[in-house]
GROMACS .gro file of C-alpha atoms in nm:
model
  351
    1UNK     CA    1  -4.857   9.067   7.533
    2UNK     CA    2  -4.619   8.795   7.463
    3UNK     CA    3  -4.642   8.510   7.688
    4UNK     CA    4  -4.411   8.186   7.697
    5UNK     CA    5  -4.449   7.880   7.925
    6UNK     CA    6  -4.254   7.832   8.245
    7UNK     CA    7  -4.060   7.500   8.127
    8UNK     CA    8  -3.961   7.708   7.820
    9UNK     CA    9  -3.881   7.993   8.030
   10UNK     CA   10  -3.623   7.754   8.243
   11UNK     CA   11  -3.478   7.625   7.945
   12UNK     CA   12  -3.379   7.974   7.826
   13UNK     CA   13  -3.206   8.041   8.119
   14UNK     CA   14  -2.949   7.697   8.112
   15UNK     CA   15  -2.913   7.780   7.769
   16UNK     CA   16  -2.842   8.145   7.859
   17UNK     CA   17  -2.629   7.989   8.121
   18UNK     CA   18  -2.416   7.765   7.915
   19UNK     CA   19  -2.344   8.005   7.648
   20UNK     CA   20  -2.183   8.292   7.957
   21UNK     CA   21  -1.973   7.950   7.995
   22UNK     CA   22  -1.814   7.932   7.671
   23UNK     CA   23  -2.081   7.714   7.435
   24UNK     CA   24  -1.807   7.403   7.482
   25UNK     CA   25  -1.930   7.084   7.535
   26UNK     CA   26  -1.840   7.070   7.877
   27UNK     CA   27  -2.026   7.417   7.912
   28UNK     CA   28  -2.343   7.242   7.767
   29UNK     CA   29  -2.309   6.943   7.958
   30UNK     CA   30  -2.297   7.167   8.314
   31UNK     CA   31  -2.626   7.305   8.133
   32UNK     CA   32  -2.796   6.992   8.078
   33UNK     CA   33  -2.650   6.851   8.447
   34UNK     CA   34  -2.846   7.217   8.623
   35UNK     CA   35  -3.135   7.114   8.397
   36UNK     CA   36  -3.217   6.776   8.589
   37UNK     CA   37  -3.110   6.943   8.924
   38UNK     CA   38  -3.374   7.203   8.850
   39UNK     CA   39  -3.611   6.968   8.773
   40UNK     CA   40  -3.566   6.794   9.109
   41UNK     CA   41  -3.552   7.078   9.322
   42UNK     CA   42  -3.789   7.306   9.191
   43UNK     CA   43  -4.095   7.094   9.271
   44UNK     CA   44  -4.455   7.101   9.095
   45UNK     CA   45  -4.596   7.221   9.469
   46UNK     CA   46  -4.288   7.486   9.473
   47UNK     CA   47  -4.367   7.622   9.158
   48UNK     CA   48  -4.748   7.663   9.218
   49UNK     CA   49  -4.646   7.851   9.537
   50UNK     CA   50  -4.452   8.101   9.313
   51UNK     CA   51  -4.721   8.123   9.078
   52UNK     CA   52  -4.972   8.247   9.390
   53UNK     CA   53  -4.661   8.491   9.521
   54UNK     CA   54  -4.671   8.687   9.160
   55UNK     CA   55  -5.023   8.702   9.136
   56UNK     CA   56  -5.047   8.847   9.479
   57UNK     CA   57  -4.757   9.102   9.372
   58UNK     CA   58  -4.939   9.169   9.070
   59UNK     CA   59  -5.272   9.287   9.217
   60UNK     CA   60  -5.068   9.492   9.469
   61UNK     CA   61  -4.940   9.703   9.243
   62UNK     CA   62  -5.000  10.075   9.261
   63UNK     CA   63  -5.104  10.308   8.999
   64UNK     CA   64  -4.769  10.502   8.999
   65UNK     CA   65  -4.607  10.168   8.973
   66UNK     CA   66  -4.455  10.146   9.277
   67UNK     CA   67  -4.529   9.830   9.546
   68UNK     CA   68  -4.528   9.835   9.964
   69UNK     CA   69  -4.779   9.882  10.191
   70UNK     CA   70  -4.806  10.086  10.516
   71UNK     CA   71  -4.508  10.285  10.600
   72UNK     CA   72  -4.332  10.143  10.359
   73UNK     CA   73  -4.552  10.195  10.062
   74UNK     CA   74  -4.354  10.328   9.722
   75UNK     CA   75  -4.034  10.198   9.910
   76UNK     CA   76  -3.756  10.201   9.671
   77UNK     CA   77  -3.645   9.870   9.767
   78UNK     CA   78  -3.941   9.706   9.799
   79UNK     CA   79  -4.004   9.826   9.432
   80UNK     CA   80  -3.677   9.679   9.340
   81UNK     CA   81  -3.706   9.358   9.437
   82UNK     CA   82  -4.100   9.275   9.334
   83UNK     CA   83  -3.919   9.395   8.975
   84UNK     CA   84  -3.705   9.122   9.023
   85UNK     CA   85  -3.973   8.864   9.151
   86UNK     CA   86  -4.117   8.855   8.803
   87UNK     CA   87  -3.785   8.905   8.621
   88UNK     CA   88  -3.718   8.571   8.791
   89UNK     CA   89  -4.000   8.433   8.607
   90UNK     CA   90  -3.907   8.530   8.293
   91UNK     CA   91  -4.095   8.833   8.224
   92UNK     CA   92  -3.876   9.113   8.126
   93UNK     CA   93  -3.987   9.476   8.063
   94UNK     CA   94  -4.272   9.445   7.777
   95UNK     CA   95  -4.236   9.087   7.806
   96UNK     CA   96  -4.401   8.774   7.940
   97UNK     CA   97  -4.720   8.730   8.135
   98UNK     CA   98  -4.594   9.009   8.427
   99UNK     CA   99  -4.367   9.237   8.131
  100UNK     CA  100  -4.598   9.552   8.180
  101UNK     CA  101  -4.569   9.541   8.545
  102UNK     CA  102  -4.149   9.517   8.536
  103UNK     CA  103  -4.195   9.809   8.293
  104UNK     CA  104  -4.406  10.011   8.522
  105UNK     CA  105  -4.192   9.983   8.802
  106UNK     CA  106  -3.883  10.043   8.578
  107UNK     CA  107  -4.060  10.370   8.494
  108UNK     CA  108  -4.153  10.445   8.901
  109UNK     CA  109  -3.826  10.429   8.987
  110UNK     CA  110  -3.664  10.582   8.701
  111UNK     CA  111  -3.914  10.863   8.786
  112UNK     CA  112  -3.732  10.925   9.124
  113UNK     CA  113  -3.377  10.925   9.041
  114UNK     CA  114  -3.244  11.220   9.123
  115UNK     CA  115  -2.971  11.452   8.902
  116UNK     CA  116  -2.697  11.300   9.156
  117UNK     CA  117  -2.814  10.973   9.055
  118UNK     CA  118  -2.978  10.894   9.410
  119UNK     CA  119  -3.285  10.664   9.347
  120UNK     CA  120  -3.514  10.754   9.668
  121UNK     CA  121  -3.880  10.754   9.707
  122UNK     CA  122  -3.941  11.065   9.985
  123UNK     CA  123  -4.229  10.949  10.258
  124UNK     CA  124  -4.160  10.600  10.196
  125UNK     CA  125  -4.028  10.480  10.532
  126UNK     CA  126  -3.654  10.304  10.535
  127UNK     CA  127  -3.423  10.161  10.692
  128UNK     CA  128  -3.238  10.360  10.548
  129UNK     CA  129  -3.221  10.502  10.185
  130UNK     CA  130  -2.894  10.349  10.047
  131UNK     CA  131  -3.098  10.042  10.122
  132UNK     CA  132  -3.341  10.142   9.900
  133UNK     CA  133  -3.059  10.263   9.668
  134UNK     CA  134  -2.880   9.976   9.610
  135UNK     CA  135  -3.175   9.725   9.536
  136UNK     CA  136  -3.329  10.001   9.318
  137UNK     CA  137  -2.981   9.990   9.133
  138UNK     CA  138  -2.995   9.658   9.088
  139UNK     CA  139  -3.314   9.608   8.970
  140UNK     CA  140  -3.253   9.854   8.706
  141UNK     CA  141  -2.918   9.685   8.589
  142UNK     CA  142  -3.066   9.357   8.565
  143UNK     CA  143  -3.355   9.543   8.363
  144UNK     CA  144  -3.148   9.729   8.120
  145UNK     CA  145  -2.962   9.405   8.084
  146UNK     CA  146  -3.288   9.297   7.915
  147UNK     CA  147  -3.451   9.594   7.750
  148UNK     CA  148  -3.356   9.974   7.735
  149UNK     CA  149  -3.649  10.158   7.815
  150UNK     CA  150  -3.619  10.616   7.724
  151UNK     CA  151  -3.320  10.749   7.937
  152UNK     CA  152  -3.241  10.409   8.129
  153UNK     CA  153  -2.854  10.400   8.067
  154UNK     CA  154  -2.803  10.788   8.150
  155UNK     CA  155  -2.993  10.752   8.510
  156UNK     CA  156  -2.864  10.408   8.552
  157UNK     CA  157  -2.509  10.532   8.506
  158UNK     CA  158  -2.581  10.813   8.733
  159UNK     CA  159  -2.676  10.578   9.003
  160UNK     CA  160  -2.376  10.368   8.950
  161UNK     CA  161  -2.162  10.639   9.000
  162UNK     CA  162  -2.349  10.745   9.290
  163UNK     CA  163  -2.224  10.400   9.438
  164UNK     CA  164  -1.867  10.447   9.374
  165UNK     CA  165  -1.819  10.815   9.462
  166UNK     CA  166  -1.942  10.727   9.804
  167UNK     CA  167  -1.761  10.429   9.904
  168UNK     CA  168  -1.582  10.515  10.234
  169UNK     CA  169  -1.237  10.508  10.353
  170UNK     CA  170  -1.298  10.178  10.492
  171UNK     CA  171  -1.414  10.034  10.154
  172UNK     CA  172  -1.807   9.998  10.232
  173UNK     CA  173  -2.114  10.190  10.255
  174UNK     CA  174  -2.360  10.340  10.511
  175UNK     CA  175  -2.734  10.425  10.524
  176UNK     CA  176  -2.696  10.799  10.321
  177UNK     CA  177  -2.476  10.923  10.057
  178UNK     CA  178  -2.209  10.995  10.199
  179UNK     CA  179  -1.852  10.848  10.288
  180UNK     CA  180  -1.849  10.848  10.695
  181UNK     CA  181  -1.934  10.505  10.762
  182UNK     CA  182  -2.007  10.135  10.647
  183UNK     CA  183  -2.155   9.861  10.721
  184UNK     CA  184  -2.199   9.487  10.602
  185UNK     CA  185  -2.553   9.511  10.497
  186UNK     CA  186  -2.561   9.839  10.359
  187UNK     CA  187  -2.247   9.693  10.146
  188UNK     CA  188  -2.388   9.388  10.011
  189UNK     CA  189  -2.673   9.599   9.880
  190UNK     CA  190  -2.412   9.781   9.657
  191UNK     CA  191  -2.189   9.545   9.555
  192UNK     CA  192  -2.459   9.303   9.435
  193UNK     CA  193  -2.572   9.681   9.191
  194UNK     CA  194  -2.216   9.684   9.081
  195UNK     CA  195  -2.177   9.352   9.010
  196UNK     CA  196  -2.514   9.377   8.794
  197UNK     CA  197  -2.420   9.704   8.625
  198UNK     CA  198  -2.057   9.567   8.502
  199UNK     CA  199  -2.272   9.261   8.376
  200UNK     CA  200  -2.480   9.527   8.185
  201UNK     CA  201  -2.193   9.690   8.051
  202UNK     CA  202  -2.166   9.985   8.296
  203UNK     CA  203  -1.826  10.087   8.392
  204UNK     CA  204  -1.754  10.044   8.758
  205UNK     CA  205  -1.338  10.084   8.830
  206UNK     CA  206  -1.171   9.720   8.968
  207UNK     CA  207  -1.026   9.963   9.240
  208UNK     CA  208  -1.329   9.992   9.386
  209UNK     CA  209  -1.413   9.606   9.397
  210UNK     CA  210  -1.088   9.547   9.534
  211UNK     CA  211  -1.147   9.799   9.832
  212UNK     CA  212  -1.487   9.646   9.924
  213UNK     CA  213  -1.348   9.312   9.882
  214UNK     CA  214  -1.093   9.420  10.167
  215UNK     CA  215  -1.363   9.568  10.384
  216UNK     CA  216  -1.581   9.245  10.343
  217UNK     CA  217  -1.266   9.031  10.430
  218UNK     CA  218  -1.179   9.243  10.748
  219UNK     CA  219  -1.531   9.210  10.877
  220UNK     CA  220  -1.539   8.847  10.915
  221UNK     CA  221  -1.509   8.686  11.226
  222UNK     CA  222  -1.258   8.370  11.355
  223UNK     CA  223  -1.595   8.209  11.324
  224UNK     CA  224  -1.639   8.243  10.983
  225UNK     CA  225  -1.932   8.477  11.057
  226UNK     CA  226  -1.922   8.846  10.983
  227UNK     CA  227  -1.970   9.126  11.188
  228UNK     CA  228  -2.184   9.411  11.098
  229UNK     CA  229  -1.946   9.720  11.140
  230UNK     CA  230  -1.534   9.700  11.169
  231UNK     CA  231  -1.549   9.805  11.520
  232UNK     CA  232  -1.634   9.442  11.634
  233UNK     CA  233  -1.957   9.254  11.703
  234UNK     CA  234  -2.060   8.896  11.727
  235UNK     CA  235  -2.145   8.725  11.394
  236UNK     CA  236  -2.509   8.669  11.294
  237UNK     CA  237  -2.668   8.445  11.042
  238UNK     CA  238  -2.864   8.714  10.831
  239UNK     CA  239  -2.535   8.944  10.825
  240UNK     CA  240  -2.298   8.671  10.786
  241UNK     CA  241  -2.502   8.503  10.468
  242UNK     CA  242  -2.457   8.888  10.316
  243UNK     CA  243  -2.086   8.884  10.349
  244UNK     CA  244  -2.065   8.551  10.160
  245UNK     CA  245  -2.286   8.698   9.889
  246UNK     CA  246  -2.080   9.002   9.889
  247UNK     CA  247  -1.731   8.859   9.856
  248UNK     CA  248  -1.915   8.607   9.568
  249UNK     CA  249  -2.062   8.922   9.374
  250UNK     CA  250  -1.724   9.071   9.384
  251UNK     CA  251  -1.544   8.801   9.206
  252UNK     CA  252  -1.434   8.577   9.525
  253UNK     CA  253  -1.555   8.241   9.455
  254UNK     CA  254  -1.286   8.027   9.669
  255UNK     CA  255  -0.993   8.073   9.911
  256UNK     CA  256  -1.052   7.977  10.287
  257UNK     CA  257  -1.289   8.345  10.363
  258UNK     CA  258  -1.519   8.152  10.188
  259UNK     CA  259  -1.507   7.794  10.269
  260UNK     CA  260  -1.514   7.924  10.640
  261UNK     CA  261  -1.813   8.162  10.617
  262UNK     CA  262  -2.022   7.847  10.444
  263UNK     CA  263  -1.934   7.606  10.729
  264UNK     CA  264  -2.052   7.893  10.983
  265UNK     CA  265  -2.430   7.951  10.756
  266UNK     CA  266  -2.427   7.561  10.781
  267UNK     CA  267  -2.490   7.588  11.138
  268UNK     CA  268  -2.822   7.760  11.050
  269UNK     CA  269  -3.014   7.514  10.771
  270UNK     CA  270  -3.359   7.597  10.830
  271UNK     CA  271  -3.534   7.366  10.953
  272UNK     CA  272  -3.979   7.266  11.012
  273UNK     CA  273  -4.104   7.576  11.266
  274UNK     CA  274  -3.882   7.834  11.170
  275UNK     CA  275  -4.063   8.196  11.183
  276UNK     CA  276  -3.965   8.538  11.115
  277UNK     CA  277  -3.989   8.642  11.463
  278UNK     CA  278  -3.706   8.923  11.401
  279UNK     CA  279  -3.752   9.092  11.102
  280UNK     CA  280  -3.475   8.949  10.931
  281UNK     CA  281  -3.561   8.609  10.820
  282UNK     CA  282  -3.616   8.687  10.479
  283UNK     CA  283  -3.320   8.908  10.409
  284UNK     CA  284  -3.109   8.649  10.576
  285UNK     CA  285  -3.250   8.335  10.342
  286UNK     CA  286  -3.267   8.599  10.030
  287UNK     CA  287  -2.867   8.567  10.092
  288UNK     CA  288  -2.805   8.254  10.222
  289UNK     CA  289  -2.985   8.074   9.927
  290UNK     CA  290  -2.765   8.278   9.670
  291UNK     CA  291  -2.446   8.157   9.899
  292UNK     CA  292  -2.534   7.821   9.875
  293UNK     CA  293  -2.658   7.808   9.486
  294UNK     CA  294  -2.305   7.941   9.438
  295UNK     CA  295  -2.166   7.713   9.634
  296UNK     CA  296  -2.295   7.432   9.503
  297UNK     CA  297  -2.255   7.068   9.590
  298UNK     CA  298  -2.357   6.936   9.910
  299UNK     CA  299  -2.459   7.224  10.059
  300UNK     CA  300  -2.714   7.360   9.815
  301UNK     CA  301  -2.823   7.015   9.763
  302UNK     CA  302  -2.915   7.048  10.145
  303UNK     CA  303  -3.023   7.402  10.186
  304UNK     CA  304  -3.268   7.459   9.901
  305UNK     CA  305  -3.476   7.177  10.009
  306UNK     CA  306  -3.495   7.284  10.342
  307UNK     CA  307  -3.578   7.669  10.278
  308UNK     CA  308  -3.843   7.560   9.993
  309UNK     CA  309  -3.976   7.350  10.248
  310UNK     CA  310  -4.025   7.616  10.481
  311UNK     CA  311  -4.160   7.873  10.282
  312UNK     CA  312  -4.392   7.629  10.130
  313UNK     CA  313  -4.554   7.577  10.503
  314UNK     CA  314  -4.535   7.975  10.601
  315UNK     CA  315  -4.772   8.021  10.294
  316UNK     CA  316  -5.045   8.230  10.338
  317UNK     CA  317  -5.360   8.017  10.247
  318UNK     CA  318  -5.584   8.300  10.179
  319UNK     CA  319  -5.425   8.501   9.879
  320UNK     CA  320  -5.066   8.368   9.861
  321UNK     CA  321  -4.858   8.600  10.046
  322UNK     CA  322  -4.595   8.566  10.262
  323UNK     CA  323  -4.608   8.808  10.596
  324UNK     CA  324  -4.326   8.987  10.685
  325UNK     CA  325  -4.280   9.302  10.972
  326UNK     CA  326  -4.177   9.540  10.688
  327UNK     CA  327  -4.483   9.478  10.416
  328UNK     CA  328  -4.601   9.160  10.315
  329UNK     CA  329  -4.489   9.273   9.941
  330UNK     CA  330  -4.124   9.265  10.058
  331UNK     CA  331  -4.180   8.933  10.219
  332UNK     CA  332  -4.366   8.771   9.876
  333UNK     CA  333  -4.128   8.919   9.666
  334UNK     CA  334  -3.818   8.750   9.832
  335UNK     CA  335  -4.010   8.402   9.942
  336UNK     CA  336  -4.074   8.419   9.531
  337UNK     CA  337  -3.684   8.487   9.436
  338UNK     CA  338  -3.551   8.251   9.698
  339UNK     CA  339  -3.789   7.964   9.556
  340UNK     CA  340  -3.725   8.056   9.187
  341UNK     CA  341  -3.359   8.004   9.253
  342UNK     CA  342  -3.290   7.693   9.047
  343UNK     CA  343  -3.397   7.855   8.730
  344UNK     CA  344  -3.100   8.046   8.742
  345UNK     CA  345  -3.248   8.298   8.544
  346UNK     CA  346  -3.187   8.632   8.660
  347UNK     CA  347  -2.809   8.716   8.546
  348UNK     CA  348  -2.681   8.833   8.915
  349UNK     CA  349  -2.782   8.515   9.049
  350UNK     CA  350  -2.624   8.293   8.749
  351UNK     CA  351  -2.304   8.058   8.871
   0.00000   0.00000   0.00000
């Protein structure tokens, strides 16, 4: 198995980075500037914490490849984003210290795609399966992005097009397969497995960014929040830090729907004490650190240090997990991409 160091693993990524930018000078001095901010942020303590959170991941998976626990063991999302955990770290399918566990689950989910292209894992509970869907997707994009693995692009493609052919009237997406409904979260999920697949090469039509780009924008409160469905409702931090991600994975990186959804997440900096008392602090930080890495600045200077912090703390002492209501795999997995972050290494997450 090949195996590579972490610092070389970071310095892959700027480099990676710089060279998406245009391999000018200016593009390699941005590289060398996230270099020392990456250095500074991504502490010695932050990175040992990441290092327990894989291992953890790693001895939890199953023999089918999947990961989850409980009700939501083999859950297609889940899956998904433990994939990504230790694509964040540099291993990529066959590769680096965790490569034949991205490969397994790469195979696992691959495994149940259907002919339509649906990626769902029956019995595994869900909130619902476009959920599962979406992060599935994206997983797979980011994968194929790295290695091709037998009949990746023909199932991958079919679950891209899955995506598109049901985008509603409204321009976003619901729990199922269909085109009834939408809502922000369900959206986010699918826009963040375009965004990945047109990065991989897959063809996804600008007419359907531009719809969900609409849908995003007219869900989005006077407060810069968002609301979860078009029919109204209050704005929410986990929701609202999707809807920033959402507009930023689908090519809107400025205007004032931006600048007033960041000044609305500001409110919610996490701060010494916070808990996961809802069931959504994880999938709201998942989001709101990728808003604020885009964003850049002030902000993420503030936010990442606060959110490392705070994972650091909610630590599990005795195997280095992180608890969450859904499974503690789904909790790891995210506490481990949210503090793995500066490496910028993953492509989707990439400024």
């Amino acid at each position: 198995m090949h195996t590579i160091g972490r610092r070389e693993f970071l310095m892959q990524s700027l480099a990676t980075a710089a060279a998406v930018r245009g391999g000018s000078l200016l593009a390699a001095g941005q590289a060398d500037a996230d270099r020392a901010e990456a250095a500074s942020l991504y502490t010695p303590q932050a990175a040992r914490a990441v290092e327990r959170g894989l291992a953890y991941l790693d001895a939890r998976q199953h023999e089918d490849g999947s990961f989850g626990s409980g009700a939501y063991r083999s859950n297609a999302a889940v899956c998904g984003l433990c994939g990504m955990a230790f694509m964040a770290a540099g291993s990529t399918p066959g590769r680096g210290p965790y490569g034949t566990r991205v490969t397994r689950c790469v195979e696992f989910l691959l495994d149940h795609a259907m002919d339509s292209g649906f990626i769902v894992v029956e019995g595994a509970a869900s909130h619902g399966p476009m959920y599962g869907h979406g992060f599935a997707t994206l997983f797979l994009a980011e994968a194929y992005g790295m290695a091709m693995l037998p009949g990746m692009r023909e199932k991958l493609g079919r679950a891209v097009k899955l995506i598109i052919q049901t985008q509603n009237q409204e321009g976003g997406w619901r729990y199922h397969p269909h085109s009834r409904d939408a809502d922000i979260s369900v959206t986010i999920c699918q826009v963040m497995a375009l965004r990945a697949a047109r990065n991989a090469g897959i063809f996804v039509p600008n007419e359907t960014i531009d719809r969900c780009i609409d849908y995003v924008k007219r869900c989005q409160n006077p407060d810069g929040g968002f609301m979860y469905m078009l029919q109204d409702g209050p704005s929410l931090f986990p929701r609202s830090a999707a809807g920033v991600v959402a507009l930023y994975s689908a090519g809107v990186y400025q205007g004032p729907e931006i600048e007033n959804a960041l000044a609305y997440l500001m409110q919610f900096v996490p701060k010494e004490g916070s808990v996961n008392n809802d069931g959504h602090f994880f999938y709201g930080h998942y989001y709101a650190v990728q808003a604020m890495w885009h964003a850049g600045g002030r902000r993420w200077q503030t936010w990442y240090p606060a959110i490392r912090d705070v994972l650091l703390d909610q630590q599990r002492d005795e195997d280095g997990s992180w608890s969450d209501p859904i499974c503690s795999e789904y909790g790891t997995a995210l506490a481990c991409l949210i503090l793995q972050m500066p490496s910028n290494y993953l492509p989707i997450f990439q400024r």
